[in-house]
mmCIF file of C-alpha atoms and ligand atoms in Angstrom:
data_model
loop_
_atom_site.group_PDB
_atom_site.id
_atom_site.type_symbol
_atom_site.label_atom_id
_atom_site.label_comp_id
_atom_site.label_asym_id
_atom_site.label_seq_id
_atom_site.Cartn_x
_atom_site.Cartn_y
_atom_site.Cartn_z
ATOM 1 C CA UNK A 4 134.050 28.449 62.954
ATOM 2 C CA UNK A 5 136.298 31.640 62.337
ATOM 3 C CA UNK A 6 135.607 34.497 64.940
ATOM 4 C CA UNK A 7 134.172 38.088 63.399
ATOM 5 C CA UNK A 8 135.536 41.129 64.364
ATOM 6 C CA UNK A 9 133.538 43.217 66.397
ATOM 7 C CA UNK A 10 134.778 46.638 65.083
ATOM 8 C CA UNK A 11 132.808 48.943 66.933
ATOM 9 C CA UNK A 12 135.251 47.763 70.049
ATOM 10 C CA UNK A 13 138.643 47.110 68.038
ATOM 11 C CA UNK A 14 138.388 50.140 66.734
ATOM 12 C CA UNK A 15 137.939 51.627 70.331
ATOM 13 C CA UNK A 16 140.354 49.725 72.007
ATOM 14 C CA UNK A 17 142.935 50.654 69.752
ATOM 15 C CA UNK A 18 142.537 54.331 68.711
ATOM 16 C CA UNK A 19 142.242 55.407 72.478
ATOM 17 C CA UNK A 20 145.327 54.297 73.479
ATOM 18 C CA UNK A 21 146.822 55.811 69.846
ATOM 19 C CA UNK A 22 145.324 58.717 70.191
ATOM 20 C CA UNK A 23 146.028 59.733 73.585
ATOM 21 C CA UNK A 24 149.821 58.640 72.956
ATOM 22 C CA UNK A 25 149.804 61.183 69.975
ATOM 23 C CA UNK A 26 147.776 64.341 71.263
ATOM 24 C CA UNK A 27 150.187 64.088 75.009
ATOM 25 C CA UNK A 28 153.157 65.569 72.848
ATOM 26 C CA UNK A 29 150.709 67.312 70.591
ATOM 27 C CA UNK A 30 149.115 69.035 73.858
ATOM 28 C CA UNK A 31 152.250 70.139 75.141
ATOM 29 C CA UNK A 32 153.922 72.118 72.589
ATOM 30 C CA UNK A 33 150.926 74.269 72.699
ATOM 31 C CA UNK A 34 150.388 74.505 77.025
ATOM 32 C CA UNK A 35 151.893 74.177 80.004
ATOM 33 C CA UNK A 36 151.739 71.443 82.573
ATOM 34 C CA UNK A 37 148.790 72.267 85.142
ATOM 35 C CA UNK A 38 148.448 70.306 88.343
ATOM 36 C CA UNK A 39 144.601 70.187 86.701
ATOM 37 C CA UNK A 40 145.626 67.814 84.291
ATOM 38 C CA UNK A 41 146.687 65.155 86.961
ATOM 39 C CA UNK A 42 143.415 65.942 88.897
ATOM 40 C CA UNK A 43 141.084 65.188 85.828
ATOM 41 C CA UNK A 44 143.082 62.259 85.158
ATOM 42 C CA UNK A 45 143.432 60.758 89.086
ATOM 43 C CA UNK A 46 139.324 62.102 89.917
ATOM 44 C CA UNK A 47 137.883 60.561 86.701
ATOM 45 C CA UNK A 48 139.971 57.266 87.079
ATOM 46 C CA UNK A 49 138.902 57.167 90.963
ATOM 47 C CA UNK A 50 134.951 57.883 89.555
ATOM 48 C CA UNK A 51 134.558 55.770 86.681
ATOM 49 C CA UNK A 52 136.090 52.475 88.359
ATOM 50 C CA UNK A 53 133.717 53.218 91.408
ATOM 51 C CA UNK A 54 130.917 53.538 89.506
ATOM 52 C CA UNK A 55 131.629 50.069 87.431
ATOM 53 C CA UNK A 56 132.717 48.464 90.762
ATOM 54 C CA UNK A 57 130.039 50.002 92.674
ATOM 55 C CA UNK A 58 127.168 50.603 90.406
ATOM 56 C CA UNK A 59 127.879 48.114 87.294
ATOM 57 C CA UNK A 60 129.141 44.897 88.941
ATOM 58 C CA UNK A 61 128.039 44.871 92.626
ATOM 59 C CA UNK A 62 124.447 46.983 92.656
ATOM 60 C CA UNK A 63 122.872 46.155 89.254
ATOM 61 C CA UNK A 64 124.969 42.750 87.888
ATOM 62 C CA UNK A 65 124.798 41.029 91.203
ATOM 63 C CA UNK A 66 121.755 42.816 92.731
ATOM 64 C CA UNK A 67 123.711 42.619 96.355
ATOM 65 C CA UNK A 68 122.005 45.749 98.185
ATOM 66 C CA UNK A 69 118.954 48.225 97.552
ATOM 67 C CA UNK A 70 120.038 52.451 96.048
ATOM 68 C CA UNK A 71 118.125 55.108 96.118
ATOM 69 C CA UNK A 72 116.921 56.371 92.903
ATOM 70 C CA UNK A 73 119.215 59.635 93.163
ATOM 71 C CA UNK A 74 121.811 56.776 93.489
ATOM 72 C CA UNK A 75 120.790 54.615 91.021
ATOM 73 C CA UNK A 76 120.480 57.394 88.251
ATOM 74 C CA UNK A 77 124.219 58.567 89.253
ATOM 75 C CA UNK A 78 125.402 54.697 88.462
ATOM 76 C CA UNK A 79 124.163 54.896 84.725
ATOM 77 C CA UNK A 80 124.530 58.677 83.631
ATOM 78 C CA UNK A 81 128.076 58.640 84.929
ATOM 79 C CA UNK A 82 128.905 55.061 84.981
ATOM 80 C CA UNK A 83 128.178 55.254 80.952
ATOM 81 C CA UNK A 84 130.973 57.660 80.843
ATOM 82 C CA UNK A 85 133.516 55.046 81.423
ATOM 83 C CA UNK A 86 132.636 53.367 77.857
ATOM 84 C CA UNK A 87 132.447 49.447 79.112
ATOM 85 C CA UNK A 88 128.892 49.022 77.270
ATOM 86 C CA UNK A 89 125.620 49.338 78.673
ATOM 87 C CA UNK A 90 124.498 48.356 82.335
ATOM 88 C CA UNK A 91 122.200 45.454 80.748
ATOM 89 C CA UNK A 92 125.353 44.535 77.608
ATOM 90 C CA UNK A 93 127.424 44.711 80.859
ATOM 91 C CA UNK A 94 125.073 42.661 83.332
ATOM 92 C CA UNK A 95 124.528 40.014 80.346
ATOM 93 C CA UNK A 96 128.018 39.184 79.707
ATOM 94 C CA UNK A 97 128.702 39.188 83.790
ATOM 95 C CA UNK A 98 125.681 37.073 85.146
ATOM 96 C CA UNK A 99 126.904 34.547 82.130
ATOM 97 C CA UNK A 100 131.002 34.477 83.328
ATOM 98 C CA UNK A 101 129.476 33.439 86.940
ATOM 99 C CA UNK A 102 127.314 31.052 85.954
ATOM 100 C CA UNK A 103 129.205 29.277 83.264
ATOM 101 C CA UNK A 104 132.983 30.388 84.236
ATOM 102 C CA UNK A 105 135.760 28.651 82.969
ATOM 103 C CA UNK A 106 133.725 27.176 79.699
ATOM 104 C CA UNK A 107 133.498 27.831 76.337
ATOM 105 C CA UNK A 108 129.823 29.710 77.330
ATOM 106 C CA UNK A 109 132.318 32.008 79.596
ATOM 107 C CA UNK A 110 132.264 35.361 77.913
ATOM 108 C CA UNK A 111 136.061 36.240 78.798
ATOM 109 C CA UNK A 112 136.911 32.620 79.319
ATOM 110 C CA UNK A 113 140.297 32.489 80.826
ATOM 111 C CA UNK A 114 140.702 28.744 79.346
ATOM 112 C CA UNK A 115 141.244 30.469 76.001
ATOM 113 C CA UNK A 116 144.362 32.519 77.010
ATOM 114 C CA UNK A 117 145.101 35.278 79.545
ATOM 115 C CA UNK A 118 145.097 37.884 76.489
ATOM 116 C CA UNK A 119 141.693 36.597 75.377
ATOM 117 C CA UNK A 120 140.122 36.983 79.222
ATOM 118 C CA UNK A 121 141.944 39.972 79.298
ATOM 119 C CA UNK A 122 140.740 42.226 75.723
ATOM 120 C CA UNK A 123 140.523 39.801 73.220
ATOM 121 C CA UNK A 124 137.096 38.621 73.375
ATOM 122 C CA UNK A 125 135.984 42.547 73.356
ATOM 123 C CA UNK A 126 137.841 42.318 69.648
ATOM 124 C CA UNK A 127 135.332 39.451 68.113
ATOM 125 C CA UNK A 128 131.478 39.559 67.474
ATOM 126 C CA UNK A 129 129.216 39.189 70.883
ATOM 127 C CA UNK A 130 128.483 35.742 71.502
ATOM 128 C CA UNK A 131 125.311 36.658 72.953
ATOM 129 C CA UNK A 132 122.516 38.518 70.614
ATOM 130 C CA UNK A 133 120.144 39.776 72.553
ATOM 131 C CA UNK A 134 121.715 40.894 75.910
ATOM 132 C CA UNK A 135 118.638 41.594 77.925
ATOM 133 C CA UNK A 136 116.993 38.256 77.696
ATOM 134 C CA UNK A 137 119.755 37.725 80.242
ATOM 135 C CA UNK A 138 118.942 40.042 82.679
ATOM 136 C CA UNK A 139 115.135 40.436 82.902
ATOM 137 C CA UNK A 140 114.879 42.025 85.941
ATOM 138 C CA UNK A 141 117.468 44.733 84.883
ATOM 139 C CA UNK A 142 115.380 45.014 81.407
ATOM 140 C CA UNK A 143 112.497 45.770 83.647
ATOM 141 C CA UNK A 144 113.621 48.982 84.647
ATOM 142 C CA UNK A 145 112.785 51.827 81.946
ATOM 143 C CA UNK A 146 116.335 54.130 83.291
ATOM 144 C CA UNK A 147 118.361 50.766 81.674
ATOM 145 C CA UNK A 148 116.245 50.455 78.728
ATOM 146 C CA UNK A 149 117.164 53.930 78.031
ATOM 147 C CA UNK A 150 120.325 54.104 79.130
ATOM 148 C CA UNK A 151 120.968 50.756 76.367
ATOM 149 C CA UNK A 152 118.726 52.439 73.925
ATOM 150 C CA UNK A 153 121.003 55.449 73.997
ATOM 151 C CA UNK A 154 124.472 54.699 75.332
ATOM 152 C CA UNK A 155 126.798 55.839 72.927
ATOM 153 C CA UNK A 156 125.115 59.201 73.232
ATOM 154 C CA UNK A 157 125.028 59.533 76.636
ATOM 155 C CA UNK A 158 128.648 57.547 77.111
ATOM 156 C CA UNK A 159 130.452 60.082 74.641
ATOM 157 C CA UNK A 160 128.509 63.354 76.400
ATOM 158 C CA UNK A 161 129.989 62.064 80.069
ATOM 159 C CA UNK A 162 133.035 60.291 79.346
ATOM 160 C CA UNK A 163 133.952 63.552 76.339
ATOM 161 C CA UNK A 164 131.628 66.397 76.375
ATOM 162 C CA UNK A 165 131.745 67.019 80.045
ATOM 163 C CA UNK A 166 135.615 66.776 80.559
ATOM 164 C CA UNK A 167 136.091 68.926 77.216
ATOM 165 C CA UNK A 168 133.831 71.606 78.422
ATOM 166 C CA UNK A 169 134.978 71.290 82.363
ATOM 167 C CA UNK A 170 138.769 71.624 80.622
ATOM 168 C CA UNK A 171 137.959 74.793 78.769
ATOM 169 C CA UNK A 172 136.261 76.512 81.728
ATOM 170 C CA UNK A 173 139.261 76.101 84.112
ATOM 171 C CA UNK A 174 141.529 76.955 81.580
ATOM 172 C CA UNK A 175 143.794 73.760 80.446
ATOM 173 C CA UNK A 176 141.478 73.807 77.215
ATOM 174 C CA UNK A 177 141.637 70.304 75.804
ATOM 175 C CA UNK A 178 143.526 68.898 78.241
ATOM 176 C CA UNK A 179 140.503 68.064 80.283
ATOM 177 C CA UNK A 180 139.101 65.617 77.348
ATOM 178 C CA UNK A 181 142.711 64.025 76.725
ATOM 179 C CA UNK A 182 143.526 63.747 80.534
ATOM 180 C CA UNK A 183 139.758 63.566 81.992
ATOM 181 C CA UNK A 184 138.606 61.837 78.589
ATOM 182 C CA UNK A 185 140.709 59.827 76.732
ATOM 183 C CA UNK A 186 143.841 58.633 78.993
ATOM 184 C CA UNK A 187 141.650 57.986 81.770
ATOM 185 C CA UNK A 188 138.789 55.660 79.675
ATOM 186 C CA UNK A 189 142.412 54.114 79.037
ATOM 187 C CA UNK A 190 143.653 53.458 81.841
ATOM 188 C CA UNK A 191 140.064 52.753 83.663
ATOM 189 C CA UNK A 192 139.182 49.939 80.855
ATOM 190 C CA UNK A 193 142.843 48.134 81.822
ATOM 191 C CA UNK A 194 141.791 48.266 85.459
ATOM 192 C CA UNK A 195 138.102 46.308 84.457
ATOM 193 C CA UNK A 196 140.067 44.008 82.586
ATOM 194 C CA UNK A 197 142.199 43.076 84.851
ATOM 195 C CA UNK A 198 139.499 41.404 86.461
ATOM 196 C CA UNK A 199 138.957 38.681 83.888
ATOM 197 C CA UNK A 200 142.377 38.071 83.245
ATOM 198 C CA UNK A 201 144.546 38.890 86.087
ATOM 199 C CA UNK A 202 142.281 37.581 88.539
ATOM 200 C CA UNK A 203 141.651 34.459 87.096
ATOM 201 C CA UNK A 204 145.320 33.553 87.512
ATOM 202 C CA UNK A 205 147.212 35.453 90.128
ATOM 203 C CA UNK A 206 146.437 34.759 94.051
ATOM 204 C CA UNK A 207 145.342 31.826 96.216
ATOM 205 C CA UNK A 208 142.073 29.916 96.677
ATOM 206 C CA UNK A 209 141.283 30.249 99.901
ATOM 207 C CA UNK A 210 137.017 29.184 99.478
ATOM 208 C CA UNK A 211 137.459 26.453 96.589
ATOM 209 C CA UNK A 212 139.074 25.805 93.727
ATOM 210 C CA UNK A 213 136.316 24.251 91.064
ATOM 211 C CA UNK A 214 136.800 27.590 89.385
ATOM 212 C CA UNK A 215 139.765 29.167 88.213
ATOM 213 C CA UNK A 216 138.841 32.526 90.756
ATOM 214 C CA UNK A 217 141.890 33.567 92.822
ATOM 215 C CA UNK A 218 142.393 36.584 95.887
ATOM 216 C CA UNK A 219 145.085 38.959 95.473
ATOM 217 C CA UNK A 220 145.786 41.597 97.378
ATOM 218 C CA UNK A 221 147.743 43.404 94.638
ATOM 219 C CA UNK A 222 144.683 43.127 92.341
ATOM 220 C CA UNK A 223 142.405 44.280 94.855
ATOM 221 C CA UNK A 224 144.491 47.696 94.878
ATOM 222 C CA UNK A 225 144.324 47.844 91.405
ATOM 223 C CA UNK A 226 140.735 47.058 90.904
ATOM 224 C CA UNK A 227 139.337 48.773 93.893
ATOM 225 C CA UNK A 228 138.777 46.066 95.847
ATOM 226 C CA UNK A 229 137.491 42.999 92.870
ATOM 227 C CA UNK A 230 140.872 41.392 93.723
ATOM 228 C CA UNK A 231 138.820 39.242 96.328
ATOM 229 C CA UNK A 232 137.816 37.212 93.256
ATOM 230 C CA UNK A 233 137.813 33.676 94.764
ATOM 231 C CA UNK A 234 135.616 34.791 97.335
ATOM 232 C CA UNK A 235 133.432 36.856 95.064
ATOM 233 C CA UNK A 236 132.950 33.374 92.619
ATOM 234 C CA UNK A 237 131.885 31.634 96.004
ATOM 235 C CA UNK A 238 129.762 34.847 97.482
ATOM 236 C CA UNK A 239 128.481 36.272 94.281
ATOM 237 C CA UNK A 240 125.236 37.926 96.468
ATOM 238 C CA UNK A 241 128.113 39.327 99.010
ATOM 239 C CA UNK A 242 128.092 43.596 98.684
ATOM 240 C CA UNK A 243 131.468 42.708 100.081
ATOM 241 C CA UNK A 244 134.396 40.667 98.237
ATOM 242 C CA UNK A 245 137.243 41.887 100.762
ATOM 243 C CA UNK A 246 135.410 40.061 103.565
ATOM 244 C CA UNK A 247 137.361 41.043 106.820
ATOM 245 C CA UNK A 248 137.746 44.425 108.289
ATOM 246 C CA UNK A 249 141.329 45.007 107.070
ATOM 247 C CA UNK A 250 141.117 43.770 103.451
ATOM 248 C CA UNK A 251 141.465 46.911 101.013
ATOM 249 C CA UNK A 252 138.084 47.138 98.940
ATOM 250 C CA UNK A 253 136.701 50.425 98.696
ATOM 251 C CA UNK A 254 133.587 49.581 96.777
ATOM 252 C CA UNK A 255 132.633 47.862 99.799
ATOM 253 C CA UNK A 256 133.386 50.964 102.131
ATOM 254 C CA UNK A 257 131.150 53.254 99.863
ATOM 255 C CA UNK A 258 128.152 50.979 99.634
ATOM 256 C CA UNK A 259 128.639 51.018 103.739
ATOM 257 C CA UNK A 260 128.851 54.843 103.781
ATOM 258 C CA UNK A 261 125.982 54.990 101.422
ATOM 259 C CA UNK A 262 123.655 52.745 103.888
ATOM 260 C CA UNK A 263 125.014 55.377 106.715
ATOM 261 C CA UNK A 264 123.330 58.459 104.912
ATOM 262 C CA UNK A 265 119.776 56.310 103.623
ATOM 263 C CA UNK A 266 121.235 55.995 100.169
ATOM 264 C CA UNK A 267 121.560 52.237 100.396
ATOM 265 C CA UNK A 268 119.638 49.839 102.099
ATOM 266 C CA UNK A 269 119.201 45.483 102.599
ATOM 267 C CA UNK A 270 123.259 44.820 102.098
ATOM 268 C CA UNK A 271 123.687 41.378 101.704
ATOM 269 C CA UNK A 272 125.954 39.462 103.772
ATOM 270 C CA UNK A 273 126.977 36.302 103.761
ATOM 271 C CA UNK A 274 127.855 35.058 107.367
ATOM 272 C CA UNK A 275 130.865 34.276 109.332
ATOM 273 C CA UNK A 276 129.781 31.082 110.448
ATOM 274 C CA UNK A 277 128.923 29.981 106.113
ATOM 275 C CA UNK A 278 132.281 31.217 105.266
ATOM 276 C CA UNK A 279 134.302 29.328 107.253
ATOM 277 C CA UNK A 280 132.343 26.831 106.993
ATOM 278 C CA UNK A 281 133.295 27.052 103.129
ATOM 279 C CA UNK A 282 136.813 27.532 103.967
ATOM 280 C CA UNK A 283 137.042 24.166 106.194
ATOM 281 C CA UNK A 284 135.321 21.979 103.355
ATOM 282 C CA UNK A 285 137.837 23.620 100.816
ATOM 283 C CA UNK A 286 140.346 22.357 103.624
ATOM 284 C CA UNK A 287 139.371 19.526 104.250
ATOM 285 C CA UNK A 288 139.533 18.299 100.609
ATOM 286 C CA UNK A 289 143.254 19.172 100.906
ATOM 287 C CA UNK A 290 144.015 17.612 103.671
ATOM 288 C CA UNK A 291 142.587 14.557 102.457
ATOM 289 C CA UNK A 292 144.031 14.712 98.823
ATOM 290 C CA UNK A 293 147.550 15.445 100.820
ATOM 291 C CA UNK A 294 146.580 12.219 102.361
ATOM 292 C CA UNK A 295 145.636 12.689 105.947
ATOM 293 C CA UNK A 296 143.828 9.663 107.715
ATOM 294 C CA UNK A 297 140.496 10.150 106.923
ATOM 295 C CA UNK A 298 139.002 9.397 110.444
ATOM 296 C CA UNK A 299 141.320 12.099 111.759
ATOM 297 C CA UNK A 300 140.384 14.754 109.997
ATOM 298 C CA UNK A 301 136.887 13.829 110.121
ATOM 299 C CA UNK A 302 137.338 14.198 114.069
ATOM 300 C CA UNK A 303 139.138 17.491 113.836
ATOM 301 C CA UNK A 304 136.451 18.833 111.424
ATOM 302 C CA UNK A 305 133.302 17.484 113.866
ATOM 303 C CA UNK A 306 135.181 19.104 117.442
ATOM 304 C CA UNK A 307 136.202 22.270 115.179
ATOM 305 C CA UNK A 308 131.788 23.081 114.173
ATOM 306 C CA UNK A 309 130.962 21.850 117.579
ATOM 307 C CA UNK A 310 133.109 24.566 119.306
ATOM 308 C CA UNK A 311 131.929 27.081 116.141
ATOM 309 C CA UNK A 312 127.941 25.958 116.321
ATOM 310 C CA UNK A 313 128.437 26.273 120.844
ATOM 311 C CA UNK A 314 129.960 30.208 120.364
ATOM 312 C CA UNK A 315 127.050 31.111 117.714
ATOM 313 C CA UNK A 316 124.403 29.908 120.213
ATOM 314 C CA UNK A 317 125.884 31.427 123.199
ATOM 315 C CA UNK A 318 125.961 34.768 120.909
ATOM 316 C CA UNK A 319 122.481 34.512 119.779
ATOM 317 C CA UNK A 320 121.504 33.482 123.567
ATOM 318 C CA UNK A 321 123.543 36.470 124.976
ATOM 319 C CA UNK A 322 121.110 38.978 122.472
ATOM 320 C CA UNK A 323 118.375 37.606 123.962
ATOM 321 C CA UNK A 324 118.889 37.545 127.217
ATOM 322 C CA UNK A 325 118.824 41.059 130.512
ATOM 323 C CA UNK A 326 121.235 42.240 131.695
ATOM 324 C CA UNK A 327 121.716 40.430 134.894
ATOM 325 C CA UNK A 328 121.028 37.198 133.124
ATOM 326 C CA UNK A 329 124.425 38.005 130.638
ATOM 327 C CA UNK A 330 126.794 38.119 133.297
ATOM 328 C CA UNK A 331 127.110 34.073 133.636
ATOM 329 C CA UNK A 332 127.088 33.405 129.639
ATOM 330 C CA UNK A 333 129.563 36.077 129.015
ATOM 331 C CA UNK A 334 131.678 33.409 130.682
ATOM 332 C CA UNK A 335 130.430 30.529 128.983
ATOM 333 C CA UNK A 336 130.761 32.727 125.936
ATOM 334 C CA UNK A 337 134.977 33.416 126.907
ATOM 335 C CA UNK A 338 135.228 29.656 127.506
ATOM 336 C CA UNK A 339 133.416 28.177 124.196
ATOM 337 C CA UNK A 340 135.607 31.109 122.110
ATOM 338 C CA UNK A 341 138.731 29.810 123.585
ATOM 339 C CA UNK A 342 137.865 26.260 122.921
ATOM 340 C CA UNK A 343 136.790 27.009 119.316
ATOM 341 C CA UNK A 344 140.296 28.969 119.001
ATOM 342 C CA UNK A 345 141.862 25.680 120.338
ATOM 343 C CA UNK A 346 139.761 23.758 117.536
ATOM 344 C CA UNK A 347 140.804 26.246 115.112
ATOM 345 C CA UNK A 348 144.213 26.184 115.651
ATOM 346 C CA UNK A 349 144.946 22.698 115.882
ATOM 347 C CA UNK A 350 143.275 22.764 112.535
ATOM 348 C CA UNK A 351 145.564 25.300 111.062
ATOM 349 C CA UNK A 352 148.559 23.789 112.211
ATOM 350 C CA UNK A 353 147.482 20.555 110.037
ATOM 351 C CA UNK A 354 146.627 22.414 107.099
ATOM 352 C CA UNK A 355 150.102 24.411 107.461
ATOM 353 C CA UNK A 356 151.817 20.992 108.042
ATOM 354 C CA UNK A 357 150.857 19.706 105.193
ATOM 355 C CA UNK A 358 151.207 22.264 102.785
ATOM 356 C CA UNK A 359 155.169 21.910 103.471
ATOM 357 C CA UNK A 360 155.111 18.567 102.266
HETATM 358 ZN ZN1 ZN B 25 135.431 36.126 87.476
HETATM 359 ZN ZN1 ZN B 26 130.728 39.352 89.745
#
């Protein structure tokens, strides 16, 4: 069957970037250059992918910590503004690429091309009809019935209105809706998409590969911290998807600043001990397929969750017990760590090994 065109989008996705190429040279032979046009375009980029990442994808799509109202309200007045559909259009189409990634059911199936996972399937009709049979729970909630019910309205006031009117008033005049406005819903949209396309097929699969997910550090700069992908696929309920301290993901640093104040509350978390417990099954299928003797690695794997399963229980018994009672398992604790270490590294060394082959 022939694809429709969904014109509503093609026409969007194509007379943005158009127009904003046109009115730049347009703009200038009437004003200056004011550092104000770089701040509306930098502060509005900054917002709108925070409140997608942030609001869109991690609080409402994947339901992975509790906002306060005032929070909740911010995510789909402002979040509108950065014209990716509604939060329940948005939700539907993302709850659907989790659960049936990599298939034909896949919204922005990467199977079908990196330029269809990418914009492509914004250009044909929506697969799916009626969006919030998908998300119940979201359809529940009377701010994203209205917010559906009247999104172009209230995505043209924030993502035009406001920057036209906030452009005037400090004096660029329309440079605020072409650099705050237009260029940014540009530039923002390419940074969403990435995600579909880009991080379906750059990186590594560190947690499993029955999906076509991948982690790149490259795309987590450019997608504000989504570029943990494979991890995300395996952790969907994770408010994090740069796991460890160091990995750059700033959605995950404002949810945590948001829990600091009372804004946020119940942040999911997967736990250490399940995630590398993910990462040495993913391992372990290598190893074999790279063909390892079975019983070996089998050994390696049962010494490596002893020494993991001894340090959780010393942890857990260390919370529990006084003070004077700590002193001897903080010991037992330093010993079991470096044996697990030993595990972990003997472990490693295989999996390094063999990936030279
Ligand atoms: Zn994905
Ligand atoms: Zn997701």
């Amino acid at each position: 069957m022939k694809d429709k065109i969904n014109w509503r989008n093609t026409l969007f996705l194509t007379l943005t970037p158009l127009s904003a190429l046109i009115l730049i040279p347009i703009y200038f032979y009437f004003y200056d250059w004011s550092w104000w046009l770089l701040t509306f375009f930098v502060v509005g980029f900054v917002v709108s992918n925070m409140l997608v990442t942030c609001g869109y994808h991690r609080y409402f799509a994947h339901r992975t910590y509790d906002a306060h109202p005032i929070v909740e309200w911010l995510y789909v007045i402002f979040g509108a503004g950065s014209f990716q559909g509604s939060v329940v259009e948005w939700s539907a189409d993302h709850r659907i690429h989790h659960r049936e990634v990599d298939t034909e059911k896949d919204p922005y199936n990467i199977k079908r091309g990196f330029w269809y996972a990418h914009i492509g399937w914004l250009f044909i009709a929506r697969p799916i009809e009626n969006p919030e049979k998908h998300v119940p729970d979201l359809w529940k909630k009377p701010i994203l019935r209205w917010q559906h019910n009247y999104y172009p309205w209230v995505a043209t006031a924030v993502g035009f209105i406001f920057p036209l009117i906030a452009g005037y008033a400090i004096g660029i005049g329309w440079g605020g809706l072409l650099f705050g406005g237009i260029l940014r819903i540009v530039f923002s949209q390419q940074s969403t998409f990435f995600i579909n396309s880009l991080c379906h097929s750059l990186g590594n699969q560190p947690y499993g590969d029955h999906n076509s997910a991948r982690d790149s550090v490259i795309m987590a700069v450019l997608t504000f911290g989504e570029g943990y992908h494979n991890y995300h696929h395996q952790f969907q309920s994770d408010y994090r998807n740069g796991v460890r301290w160091y990995q750059w993901d700033p959605t995950k640093w404002w949810i945590r600043s948001l829990s600091y104040v009372g804004l946020a509350e119940r942040l999911k978390q997967v736990s250490a001990l399940e995630i590398q417990r993910a990462q040495i099954s993913f391992q372990e299928k290598k190893l074999l397929a790279k063909g390892l003797a079975h019983d070996h690695v089998q050994n390696m794997r049962r010494q490596l969750e002893a020494a993991q399963n001894r340090v959780k229980q010393l942890r857990d018994d260390y919370e529990t017990r006084k003070a004077d009672a700590r002193q001897q398992l903080k010991k037992e604790l330093a010993l079991a760590k470096a044996e697990f270490k030993l595990a972990r590294r003997q472990w490693q060394l295989s999996c390094r090994r063999l990936a030279t082959v």
